[in-house]
Amino acid sequence: MSAERATEAGLVRLARRLAARSGGTGVRVGIGDDCAVLDPTPGAALIATTDLLLEDVHFRRRWAEPADIGWKAMAVNLSDIASMGAEPRWALVALACPAGTRMEEVEAFYAGALALAERHGVALVGGDTSSSPHGWLVNVTVLGETPAPPLLRSTARPGDVVAVTGPLGRAAAGLALLERRAAPRGLNPGILADVTAAHLRPRPRLEEAGWLARAGGVTAMMDLSDGLATDLGRLAAESGVGACVELERLPVDAATRAVARAVGGDATAWATGGGEDYELLLTCAPAEVERLRAGLPAKAGARLSVVGAVVPGPGVRWLDSRGREVAVAAGFEHLSSRTAAGARR
Ligand SMILES: [Mg+2]
């Protein structure tokens, strides 16, 4: 670690050193030439995804450390690869940070990203660095593979159930705490740490997705990045179907409810519209639910919960405990608009 300022040459040296240390296979030429040269598995489909994270749009430096930013930039891409039932293999990381950023902050950023990449056998094979006139800007691209046909969001069928792989609204509860200047009185510190970690360090459901892809029976799948309301709307539209969700069936855990009570938030709105939970949203025939629920690896709170059904019509309908149709909070909005919405309350 070093207190020196980050320079272009220093950043390139750092990236090369870290890439050499990172795991993964299928890298003929890594960082150092104009392009990486990769050896995909013969016959496998190549899967590609990219995501942009911007300071004060997706995170604030006040509450996100460089290692958190690196972790999350990698996690959101790995979650997209997971949602296809694919395996991540190679990552490219581009970073722009403000003048005056210290080398140790950049090292911490890479350490956060690579801790997660290494856990899933992903090699760092390229990237770019620049200074930024504004805040931090991160762009990660991940390439993955799947030998089997990838799971798509466009193939749900009327009569299927709609299910998710874990609790919803935790990341939004975490964000509500992070955005406050002080912790609310009376909230258990363990709960505070738990839900803020859900926001800062999401765990992509790669193992669960891999298992689901191999198990068969899943008709459509995507990851929940922008909240159930938005993402289920997308799945339904892409599949040319509708969906019906029973709000009572949404898996909202005790920690999220405790935060909602402590800050005067709405746990159900967080579950439908909060976003950034990075659970898997999937559809399957009703007859497959018990087999998939029993077999799903039960790590880090993973549990298959049926929340509704795929129906013929267009759009998503939301039903309360009496079966009446209700309106729900829309999906994820970025920090600026979310803060404005928060200020109205
Ligand atoms: Mg996605």
PDB file of C-alpha atoms in Angstrom, residues 5 29 36 78 83 88 91 138 168 186 193 207 212 218 221 249 255 262 276 293 309 313 324 327 339:
ATOM      1  CA  ARG A   5      -0.946   9.782  -5.841  1.00  0.00           C
ATOM      2  CA  VAL A  29      -2.378 -13.155 -23.635  1.00  0.00           C
ATOM      3  CA  ALA A  36      -6.375  -9.943 -24.399  1.00  0.00           C
ATOM      4  CA  LEU A  78     -21.419 -11.539 -12.210  1.00  0.00           C
ATOM      5  CA  SER A  83     -28.979 -14.874 -14.546  1.00  0.00           C
ATOM      6  CA  PRO A  88     -18.144 -16.131 -15.603  1.00  0.00           C
ATOM      7  CA  ALA A  91     -13.296  -9.522 -16.645  1.00  0.00           C
ATOM      8  CA  VAL A 138     -16.248   2.408 -12.985  1.00  0.00           C
ATOM      9  CA  LEU A 168     -36.279  -8.730  -1.244  1.00  0.00           C
ATOM     10  CA  GLY A 186     -32.859   1.481  18.893  1.00  0.00           C
ATOM     11  CA  ALA A 193     -24.258  -4.129   9.502  1.00  0.00           C
ATOM     12  CA  GLU A 207     -23.892 -21.144  -7.491  1.00  0.00           C
ATOM     13  CA  LEU A 212     -30.956 -24.145 -11.482  1.00  0.00           C
ATOM     14  CA  VAL A 218     -36.702 -23.098 -15.286  1.00  0.00           C
ATOM     15  CA  MET A 221     -34.713 -16.177 -15.631  1.00  0.00           C
ATOM     16  CA  ARG A 249     -45.956 -13.768  -0.576  1.00  0.00           C
ATOM     17  CA  ALA A 255     -33.961  -7.339   9.428  1.00  0.00           C
ATOM     18  CA  ALA A 262     -36.732   2.241  12.747  1.00  0.00           C
ATOM     19  CA  GLU A 276     -30.207  -3.915  -6.172  1.00  0.00           C
ATOM     20  CA  ARG A 293     -36.922 -25.556  -3.844  1.00  0.00           C
ATOM     21  CA  ALA A 309     -48.024 -16.466 -11.550  1.00  0.00           C
ATOM     22  CA  GLY A 313     -52.486 -10.608 -20.548  1.00  0.00           C
ATOM     23  CA  ARG A 324     -57.681  -6.609  -4.490  1.00  0.00           C
ATOM     24  CA  ALA A 327     -50.530   0.009  -7.049  1.00  0.00           C
ATOM     25  CA  THR A 339     -33.058  11.457  -2.432  1.00  0.00           C
TER      26      THR A 339
END
